[in-house]
Each structure stands twice: as structure tokens, then as C-alpha cells.
Amino acid sequence: MKITLNTALAGALALGLSATAGFAQDVTLRCQHFLSPKGSVPKFFMVPWAEKIEKESGGRIKVEIYPAMQLGGKPPALYDQIRDGVIDCGWALPAYTPGRFPEAEAFELPFMTSMSAEASSKAAWEFSEKYLMERMNDVHLMATHVHGPGVIHKKGEPIMASADFAGLKLRGPSRQANQLLETLGATPVGMPVPAFPEALSKGVVDGGVIPWEIVPPLKVHELAESHTQIGGDRALYNTFFIWAMNKDTYNSLPDDLKAVIDANSGLDASGWAGRAMDEGDALGMKVVSDKGNKIHTLDDAVVSELRMIGDKQTAAWAEDMASKGLDGAGMVSMAQELVAKHSGN
């Protein structure tokens, strides 16, 4: 964190007066993420969040948003960058460091989240309050959220049945999504989402799973000819995100500025981040539709078949967590209850 003392305070110090003699500090928070600034979360959440912080602090907090890892590093390093103070705040995916934050995987299990990212993100925050605060106690967590329903984007004809996954190389975002793809007969290829377009264009993968909102910024619709949506009231998979601040940065703020951060953290901020994804999904799907690409929604019978496979994976995950001393069954149950609570079903 860069703290700049204004001219008046500098003068006061020169006269030997107390640094707390009624003069405010100007605080600059440097926040980083790995997306293009055109992405839904930067456009509809991060930048408006920064503007709101600046306004509510009376200009005493300035928030600088650095997209596309402009401050250096790779997407998997973001959590550590926040923790270590390389950046003051940032947007990170626990899934990019598999096994490090096992509790977060509860919201990445097949068919766990609803079709509303806003509702599921509120559920994710309440879940985090119980299961993730201790695991992530080396950062100051401000919001947790998920994206909207994942969609399968590929070259050639759309996936229309579970058998169509066989033999495909598909980009996957997380351990749980990759496991589901493998069970369906595909070869999952894990990679951060910015690497997906190049991998698709070079034939490293045949397609991949990402939500609609990120398709236009990555120009995936110019590389993939078909897009398969999952029907029903639950998403095929999801990815868990955090918006967090360096702990020392937060603790160094005066109480009134901490209050500004606190007022823009928690349940509402998490829902806001999820809503940004929902807004982006609507825009992204329209871009693809206008281009004339093939969009297919799976039949109910296929969705039911996939959900049975997903249920087995969820049960296996709960057992695996139990073997590690974690309350897997409790996490699954709570996640399901919270998603139903906030989604109204």
C-alpha cells in the first residue's frame, strides 16, 4: 500500500506537530486480476466497486485496477500476491492451486449451483463464513462468488448426448470440472482461462467449458462453431472466486476507512460480483447468437443422466474430504441448502 501524506500534513510534521493532528491520509490500493478490462467482473463489479470505495471515503482511498496481470506474475500466483503484499487486493481462483483450499470445491461440484450467479454467490459467501475464513485467514476476504452456468464451446458440431464427450480434449478450469469431463470420456486439459483461445486455435484442445460472459472478451465465438448449454435448474459445474485484500493493508487503515471497506464487503458484495457474471452472460450469449453459431440445449433425459454421474462424484468428494478430516457431507449439505435458500428452489 502506498500512503501519501498531503502537503499540509508534511508541513505539520516539519513543525514537529503530531502526525494525527487532524490530517487525513491518502491511501492507494493497487488491485490486480488476470482478465481483460472488457470482462464482466472487471466491468460490472471491480471498477464500480473501486469508484464506490473512492466516493464513500471522500476521496481518501484511491483504488487502481490492473487487468491482465499488468503488475506481473501468473494467475495461479494471485492469492500469494495478495497474502504477501505484492498487491493490496486482487481477484483469485482457489482452483488454480488444486488441493490448497479444499472447502472451496464444494461450490465447484457438478450441479451444485443454480442458474443465477448472483444467488449462488450469496450462498458462497455464507458458506465461506463457516468453512473458509480459517483456511484463508492470511488474507482479508471481502467477497466470494461464482460464475453463471458453464457452457461447452467446441469446434464442429455441438455436444448433444453424453456419448459425444468421448475422445474430446476439453479445457477445464478446476479439479472437479476436470474430473467430470474425464468421467464422461473426454480428456481434460487444465489451464487458466486466458490461455484457452490460443489452445483452441492451435488444436491443443477441441473445445472447453466457460460461461457465456467470458466468450466475447476472449473471442472464443470466432474460434468455436458450436455451444452446448445444460438445461434444468442447476449448472453443470462452477468455479469459485475470491476478492480479497492484503491483511496488513487492511489492518493499517484507520477505523473510518476500514468501515468503508467493510460496508462494501460480505453478502451484498458477493451477490454484486455474481450479478456482474449474470449481466455478462446475457450479453455474451447475444453476441454468439448474433454471429450465427450453433447453440444447443441438452434434452432433459441427457441432463438427468449427467446429474446421476454428478451425484456419484459429489458423494465421492464428500468421502475424500472425510478421509482428510474435513466434514465433507456437512459441506455438501450446507452448500445445497444455501443455494436453495438464495435461489428460491
CSV table of C-alpha atoms in Angstrom, one decimal:
chain,number,residue,atom,x,y,z
A,1,MET,CA,0.0,0.0,0.0
A,2,LYS,CA,1.3,3.4,-0.9
A,3,ILE,CA,0.4,6.1,1.7
A,4,THR,CA,1.0,9.6,0.6
A,5,LEU,CA,0.9,12.5,3.1
A,6,ASN,CA,-0.6,15.7,1.8
A,7,THR,CA,1.2,19.0,1.8
A,8,ALA,CA,-0.5,20.2,4.9
A,9,LEU,CA,0.5,17.2,6.9
A,10,ALA,CA,4.1,17.4,5.6
A,11,GLY,CA,4.2,21.0,6.8
A,12,ALA,CA,2.8,20.0,10.2
A,13,LEU,CA,5.4,17.3,10.6
A,14,ALA,CA,8.1,19.8,9.7
A,15,LEU,CA,6.9,21.9,12.6
A,16,GLY,CA,7.1,18.9,14.9
A,17,LEU,CA,3.4,18.5,15.2
A,18,SER,CA,1.7,15.1,15.7
A,19,ALA,CA,1.0,13.1,12.6
A,20,THR,CA,-2.5,12.6,13.8
A,21,ALA,CA,-3.3,16.2,14.3
A,22,GLY,CA,-6.5,16.2,12.2
A,23,PHE,CA,-4.9,15.5,8.8
A,24,ALA,CA,-6.1,12.6,6.7
A,25,GLN,CA,-4.0,10.1,4.9
A,26,ASP,CA,-4.5,9.4,1.1
A,27,VAL,CA,-4.4,5.7,0.5
A,28,THR,CA,-3.8,4.0,-2.9
A,29,LEU,CA,-4.8,0.4,-3.2
A,30,ARG,CA,-3.3,-1.5,-6.1
A,31,CYS,CA,-5.6,-4.4,-7.2
A,32,GLN,CA,-4.8,-6.9,-9.8
A,33,HIS,CA,-6.7,-9.6,-11.9
A,34,PHE,CA,-6.0,-11.7,-14.9
A,35,LEU,CA,-8.9,-10.8,-17.2
A,36,SER,CA,-9.2,-8.2,-20.0
A,37,PRO,CA,-10.8,-5.0,-18.7
A,38,LYS,CA,-13.7,-5.9,-21.0
A,39,GLY,CA,-14.5,-8.9,-18.8
A,40,SER,CA,-17.8,-8.9,-16.9
A,41,VAL,CA,-16.3,-8.9,-13.4
A,42,PRO,CA,-13.9,-6.0,-14.1
A,43,LYS,CA,-16.5,-4.0,-16.0
A,44,PHE,CA,-19.6,-4.6,-13.8
A,45,PHE,CA,-18.0,-5.3,-10.4
A,46,MET,CA,-14.4,-4.3,-9.8
A,47,VAL,CA,-14.4,-0.9,-11.4
A,48,PRO,CA,-17.7,0.2,-10.0
A,49,TRP,CA,-16.6,-1.2,-6.6
A,50,ALA,CA,-13.5,0.9,-6.8
A,51,GLU,CA,-15.5,4.0,-7.7
A,52,LYS,CA,-17.8,3.4,-4.8
A,53,ILE,CA,-15.0,3.0,-2.4
A,54,GLU,CA,-13.4,6.2,-3.6
A,55,LYS,CA,-16.7,8.1,-3.3
A,56,GLU,CA,-17.7,6.8,0.1
A,57,SER,CA,-14.2,7.5,1.5
A,58,GLY,CA,-14.4,11.1,0.4
A,59,GLY,CA,-11.5,10.5,-2.0
A,60,ARG,CA,-9.2,9.4,0.8
A,61,ILE,CA,-9.0,5.9,-0.8
A,62,LYS,CA,-7.9,5.6,-4.4
A,63,VAL,CA,-8.3,2.2,-6.0
A,64,GLU,CA,-6.2,1.3,-9.0
A,65,ILE,CA,-7.4,-1.7,-11.0
A,66,TYR,CA,-4.7,-3.5,-13.0
A,67,PRO,CA,-6.1,-6.0,-15.6
A,68,ALA,CA,-4.3,-8.9,-17.4
A,69,MET,CA,-1.7,-9.3,-14.7
A,70,GLN,CA,-0.1,-5.9,-15.6
A,71,LEU,CA,1.8,-5.9,-12.2
A,72,GLY,CA,3.4,-9.2,-13.1
A,73,GLY,CA,3.0,-12.9,-12.3
A,74,LYS,CA,0.7,-15.6,-13.5
A,75,PRO,CA,-3.0,-16.2,-12.5
A,76,PRO,CA,-2.2,-19.0,-10.1
A,77,ALA,CA,0.1,-16.7,-8.1
A,78,LEU,CA,-2.7,-14.1,-7.3
A,79,TYR,CA,-3.6,-15.5,-3.8
A,80,ASP,CA,0.0,-15.4,-2.7
A,81,GLN,CA,0.5,-11.9,-4.2
A,82,ILE,CA,-2.4,-10.7,-2.0
A,83,ARG,CA,-1.1,-12.5,1.0
A,84,ASP,CA,2.5,-11.3,0.6
A,85,GLY,CA,1.6,-7.7,-0.1
A,86,VAL,CA,2.9,-7.7,-3.7
A,87,ILE,CA,-0.6,-6.2,-4.4
A,88,ASP,CA,-3.0,-4.7,-2.0
A,89,CYS,CA,-6.0,-6.5,-3.3
A,90,GLY,CA,-7.0,-8.9,-6.1
A,91,TRP,CA,-9.2,-11.5,-7.6
A,92,ALA,CA,-8.1,-15.1,-7.3
A,93,LEU,CA,-9.3,-18.6,-8.1
A,94,PRO,CA,-8.6,-21.2,-5.5
A,95,ALA,CA,-9.0,-23.9,-8.2
A,96,TYR,CA,-5.8,-22.7,-9.8
A,97,THR,CA,-3.9,-24.2,-6.9
A,98,PRO,CA,-5.5,-27.6,-6.6
A,99,GLY,CA,-5.8,-29.1,-3.1
A,100,ARG,CA,-4.8,-25.9,-1.3
A,101,PHE,CA,-8.4,-24.8,-0.5
A,102,PRO,CA,-10.4,-28.0,-0.5
A,103,GLU,CA,-13.5,-26.4,1.1
A,104,ALA,CA,-14.0,-24.1,-1.9
A,105,GLU,CA,-14.5,-27.2,-4.1
A,106,ALA,CA,-18.0,-27.7,-2.6
A,107,PHE,CA,-19.3,-24.9,-4.9
A,108,GLU,CA,-17.4,-26.4,-7.9
A,109,LEU,CA,-19.1,-29.8,-7.7
A,110,PRO,CA,-21.4,-30.9,-10.5
A,111,PHE,CA,-24.9,-29.4,-10.4
A,112,MET,CA,-24.3,-27.7,-7.1
A,113,THR,CA,-25.0,-24.1,-8.1
A,114,SER,CA,-28.2,-22.6,-9.6
A,115,MET,CA,-28.6,-20.8,-12.9
A,116,SER,CA,-28.2,-17.5,-11.1
A,117,ALA,CA,-24.7,-16.5,-10.3
A,118,GLU,CA,-26.0,-13.7,-8.0
A,119,ALA,CA,-28.0,-16.2,-5.9
A,120,SER,CA,-25.3,-18.8,-5.8
A,121,SER,CA,-22.6,-16.2,-4.9
A,122,LYS,CA,-24.6,-15.1,-1.9
A,123,ALA,CA,-24.8,-18.8,-0.9
A,124,ALA,CA,-21.0,-19.0,-1.4
A,125,TRP,CA,-20.4,-16.1,1.0
A,126,GLU,CA,-22.5,-17.6,3.8
A,127,PHE,CA,-20.7,-20.9,3.2
A,128,SER,CA,-17.3,-19.2,3.3
A,129,GLU,CA,-18.2,-17.6,6.7
A,130,LYS,CA,-18.3,-21.1,8.2
A,131,TYR,CA,-15.8,-23.1,6.2
A,132,LEU,CA,-13.2,-20.8,4.6
A,133,MET,CA,-12.4,-17.9,7.0
A,134,GLU,CA,-9.9,-20.0,8.9
A,135,ARG,CA,-8.4,-21.5,5.8
A,136,MET,CA,-8.0,-18.1,4.3
A,137,ASN,CA,-7.1,-16.2,7.5
A,138,ASP,CA,-3.8,-14.9,5.9
A,139,VAL,CA,-5.8,-12.5,3.7
A,140,HIS,CA,-8.8,-10.2,4.3
A,141,LEU,CA,-11.6,-11.8,2.4
A,142,MET,CA,-14.1,-9.2,1.0
A,143,ALA,CA,-16.3,-11.3,-1.3
A,144,THR,CA,-16.6,-14.8,-2.7
A,145,HIS,CA,-18.6,-15.6,-5.8
A,146,VAL,CA,-19.2,-18.0,-8.7
A,147,HIS,CA,-20.0,-17.5,-12.3
A,148,GLY,CA,-23.1,-18.4,-14.2
A,149,PRO,CA,-23.9,-21.8,-15.9
A,150,GLY,CA,-20.9,-23.3,-17.7
A,151,VAL,CA,-21.3,-23.8,-21.4
A,152,ILE,CA,-19.4,-26.3,-23.6
A,153,HIS,CA,-17.8,-24.5,-26.6
A,154,LYS,CA,-16.1,-26.5,-29.3
A,155,LYS,CA,-15.2,-26.7,-32.9
A,156,GLY,CA,-17.6,-28.7,-35.2
A,157,GLU,CA,-21.0,-29.9,-34.2
A,158,PRO,CA,-22.4,-29.3,-30.7
A,159,ILE,CA,-22.4,-31.9,-28.0
A,160,MET,CA,-25.9,-33.3,-27.8
A,161,ALA,CA,-25.5,-36.5,-25.8
A,162,SER,CA,-23.2,-37.8,-23.0
A,163,ALA,CA,-21.5,-40.1,-25.6
A,164,ASP,CA,-20.4,-37.0,-27.6
A,165,PHE,CA,-17.8,-36.2,-24.9
A,166,ALA,CA,-15.8,-39.3,-25.7
A,167,GLY,CA,-12.4,-38.6,-27.2
A,168,LEU,CA,-12.6,-34.8,-27.0
A,169,LYS,CA,-9.8,-32.7,-25.5
A,170,LEU,CA,-11.6,-30.1,-23.4
A,171,ARG,CA,-10.2,-27.2,-21.4
A,172,GLY,CA,-11.3,-27.4,-17.8
A,173,PRO,CA,-10.9,-24.8,-15.0
A,174,SER,CA,-10.8,-26.9,-11.9
A,175,ARG,CA,-10.2,-30.3,-10.4
A,176,GLN,CA,-13.9,-31.1,-10.1
A,177,ALA,CA,-14.8,-29.9,-13.6
A,178,ASN,CA,-11.9,-31.9,-15.0
A,179,GLN,CA,-12.9,-35.0,-13.1
A,180,LEU,CA,-16.4,-34.7,-14.5
A,181,LEU,CA,-15.1,-34.3,-18.1
A,182,GLU,CA,-12.9,-37.3,-17.6
A,183,THR,CA,-15.7,-39.5,-16.3
A,184,LEU,CA,-17.7,-38.5,-19.4
A,185,GLY,CA,-14.9,-39.8,-21.6
A,186,ALA,CA,-13.2,-36.5,-22.5
A,187,THR,CA,-9.5,-35.7,-21.9
A,188,PRO,CA,-9.5,-32.7,-19.6
A,189,VAL,CA,-6.8,-30.1,-20.1
A,190,GLY,CA,-6.4,-27.8,-17.2
A,191,MET,CA,-5.4,-24.2,-17.9
A,192,PRO,CA,-6.2,-20.6,-16.8
A,193,VAL,CA,-8.9,-19.1,-19.0
A,194,PRO,CA,-6.7,-16.6,-20.7
A,195,ALA,CA,-4.8,-19.5,-22.3
A,196,PHE,CA,-7.9,-21.1,-23.8
A,197,PRO,CA,-8.2,-19.2,-27.1
A,198,GLU,CA,-4.7,-19.9,-28.2
A,199,ALA,CA,-5.0,-23.6,-27.2
A,200,LEU,CA,-8.2,-23.8,-29.2
A,201,SER,CA,-6.8,-22.1,-32.2
A,202,LYS,CA,-3.7,-24.3,-32.2
A,203,GLY,CA,-5.7,-27.5,-31.8
A,204,VAL,CA,-4.3,-28.2,-28.3
A,205,VAL,CA,-7.9,-28.7,-27.3
A,206,ASP,CA,-11.1,-29.4,-29.2
A,207,GLY,CA,-13.1,-27.1,-27.0
A,208,GLY,CA,-13.7,-26.2,-23.4
A,209,VAL,CA,-16.1,-25.2,-20.7
A,210,ILE,CA,-16.5,-21.5,-19.8
A,211,PRO,CA,-19.6,-19.3,-19.1
A,212,TRP,CA,-21.1,-17.1,-21.8
A,213,GLU,CA,-19.8,-13.9,-20.2
A,214,ILE,CA,-16.1,-14.5,-21.0
A,215,VAL,CA,-16.7,-15.6,-24.6
A,216,PRO,CA,-16.6,-12.2,-26.3
A,217,PRO,CA,-13.6,-10.8,-24.4
A,218,LEU,CA,-11.6,-14.0,-25.3
A,219,LYS,CA,-13.2,-14.1,-28.8
A,220,VAL,CA,-14.0,-17.8,-28.4
A,221,HIS,CA,-17.0,-17.4,-30.6
A,222,GLU,CA,-14.6,-16.7,-33.5
A,223,LEU,CA,-12.8,-20.0,-32.9
A,224,ALA,CA,-15.6,-22.3,-31.8
A,225,GLU,CA,-18.6,-23.1,-34.1
A,226,SER,CA,-20.9,-24.7,-31.5
A,227,HIS,CA,-22.0,-24.1,-28.0
A,228,THR,CA,-23.9,-26.5,-25.7
A,229,GLN,CA,-25.9,-25.3,-22.7
A,230,ILE,CA,-27.1,-27.5,-19.9
A,231,GLY,CA,-30.8,-27.4,-19.2
A,232,GLY,CA,-32.5,-27.6,-15.9
A,233,ASP,CA,-32.2,-25.6,-12.7
A,234,ARG,CA,-28.6,-26.3,-11.8
A,235,ALA,CA,-25.3,-25.6,-13.5
A,236,LEU,CA,-23.1,-28.4,-14.9
A,237,TYR,CA,-20.1,-27.1,-13.0
A,238,ASN,CA,-18.9,-23.9,-11.5
A,239,THR,CA,-15.7,-22.0,-10.4
A,240,PHE,CA,-15.2,-20.3,-7.0
A,241,PHE,CA,-13.6,-16.9,-6.9
A,242,ILE,CA,-12.4,-14.6,-4.1
A,243,TRP,CA,-12.0,-10.8,-3.9
A,244,ALA,CA,-9.5,-10.2,-1.1
A,245,MET,CA,-7.2,-7.6,0.4
A,246,ASN,CA,-3.8,-7.9,1.9
A,247,LYS,CA,-4.3,-8.3,5.7
A,248,ASP,CA,-1.6,-5.8,6.7
A,249,THR,CA,-3.0,-3.3,4.2
A,250,TYR,CA,-6.5,-3.6,5.7
A,251,ASN,CA,-5.2,-3.5,9.3
A,252,SER,CA,-3.2,-0.4,8.7
A,253,LEU,CA,-6.3,1.6,7.7
A,254,PRO,CA,-7.8,4.0,10.2
A,255,ASP,CA,-11.2,2.7,11.6
A,256,ASP,CA,-13.3,5.0,9.4
A,257,LEU,CA,-11.7,3.8,6.2
A,258,LYS,CA,-11.9,0.2,7.4
A,259,ALA,CA,-15.6,0.9,7.8
A,260,VAL,CA,-15.8,1.9,4.1
A,261,ILE,CA,-14.2,-1.4,3.1
A,262,ASP,CA,-16.5,-3.4,5.4
A,263,ALA,CA,-19.6,-1.7,4.0
A,264,ASN,CA,-18.6,-2.9,0.6
A,265,SER,CA,-17.7,-6.5,1.6
A,266,GLY,CA,-19.6,-9.6,2.5
A,267,LEU,CA,-23.0,-10.9,1.3
A,268,ASP,CA,-24.0,-7.9,-0.8
A,269,ALA,CA,-20.6,-7.5,-2.4
A,270,SER,CA,-20.6,-11.2,-3.2
A,271,GLY,CA,-24.0,-11.0,-4.8
A,272,TRP,CA,-22.9,-8.0,-6.7
A,273,ALA,CA,-19.9,-9.9,-8.2
A,274,GLY,CA,-22.2,-12.8,-9.1
A,275,ARG,CA,-24.7,-10.3,-10.7
A,276,ALA,CA,-21.9,-9.0,-12.8
A,277,MET,CA,-21.5,-12.5,-14.2
A,278,ASP,CA,-25.2,-12.8,-14.9
A,279,GLU,CA,-25.2,-9.5,-16.8
A,280,GLY,CA,-22.2,-10.6,-18.8
A,281,ASP,CA,-23.8,-14.0,-19.6
A,282,ALA,CA,-26.8,-12.3,-21.2
A,283,LEU,CA,-24.5,-10.0,-23.3
A,284,GLY,CA,-22.2,-12.9,-24.2
A,285,MET,CA,-24.9,-15.2,-25.4
A,286,LYS,CA,-26.4,-12.4,-27.6
A,287,VAL,CA,-23.0,-11.9,-29.2
A,288,VAL,CA,-22.7,-15.6,-30.1
A,289,SER,CA,-26.3,-15.8,-31.2
A,290,ASP,CA,-25.9,-12.7,-33.5
A,291,LYS,CA,-22.9,-14.3,-35.1
A,292,GLY,CA,-25.0,-17.3,-36.1
A,293,ASN,CA,-23.0,-20.0,-34.2
A,294,LYS,CA,-24.9,-23.2,-33.3
A,295,ILE,CA,-26.4,-23.2,-29.8
A,296,HIS,CA,-27.8,-26.4,-28.4
A,297,THR,CA,-29.5,-27.0,-25.1
A,298,LEU,CA,-29.3,-30.6,-23.8
A,299,ASP,CA,-32.5,-32.6,-23.6
A,300,ASP,CA,-34.0,-33.4,-20.2
A,301,ALA,CA,-33.0,-37.1,-20.4
A,302,VAL,CA,-29.4,-36.2,-21.1
A,303,VAL,CA,-29.3,-33.8,-18.2
A,304,SER,CA,-30.8,-36.4,-15.9
A,305,GLU,CA,-28.0,-38.8,-17.0
A,306,LEU,CA,-25.4,-36.2,-16.3
A,307,ARG,CA,-26.8,-35.4,-12.9
A,308,MET,CA,-26.6,-39.0,-11.9
A,309,ILE,CA,-22.9,-39.0,-12.8
A,310,GLY,CA,-22.5,-35.7,-10.9
A,311,ASP,CA,-24.2,-37.2,-7.8
A,312,LYS,CA,-21.7,-40.0,-7.7
A,313,GLN,CA,-18.8,-37.5,-8.0
A,314,THR,CA,-20.3,-35.4,-5.2
A,315,ALA,CA,-20.6,-38.4,-2.9
A,316,ALA,CA,-17.0,-39.5,-3.7
A,317,TRP,CA,-15.8,-36.0,-2.9
A,318,ALA,CA,-17.5,-36.0,0.5
A,319,GLU,CA,-15.9,-39.3,1.3
A,320,ASP,CA,-12.5,-38.0,0.2
A,321,MET,CA,-12.9,-34.9,2.4
A,322,ALA,CA,-13.8,-37.1,5.4
A,323,SER,CA,-10.7,-39.1,4.8
A,324,LYS,CA,-8.7,-35.8,5.3
A,325,GLY,CA,-10.5,-34.9,8.5
A,326,LEU,CA,-12.9,-32.5,6.9
A,327,ASP,CA,-16.7,-32.5,7.1
A,328,GLY,CA,-17.4,-33.4,3.5
A,329,ALA,CA,-21.0,-34.4,4.0
A,330,GLY,CA,-21.7,-31.3,6.1
A,331,MET,CA,-20.2,-29.0,3.4
A,332,VAL,CA,-22.2,-30.6,0.7
A,333,SER,CA,-25.4,-30.4,2.7
A,334,MET,CA,-24.8,-26.7,3.7
A,335,ALA,CA,-23.9,-25.7,0.2
A,336,GLN,CA,-27.0,-27.3,-1.2
A,337,GLU,CA,-29.2,-25.7,1.5
A,338,LEU,CA,-27.7,-22.2,0.9
A,339,VAL,CA,-28.1,-22.4,-2.9
A,340,ALA,CA,-31.7,-23.5,-2.5
A,341,LYS,CA,-32.3,-20.7,0.0
A,342,HIS,CA,-30.9,-17.9,-2.1
A,343,SER,CA,-32.2,-19.3,-5.4
A,344,GLY,CA,-35.8,-20.0,-4.1
A,345,ASN,CA,-35.7,-23.6,-5.2
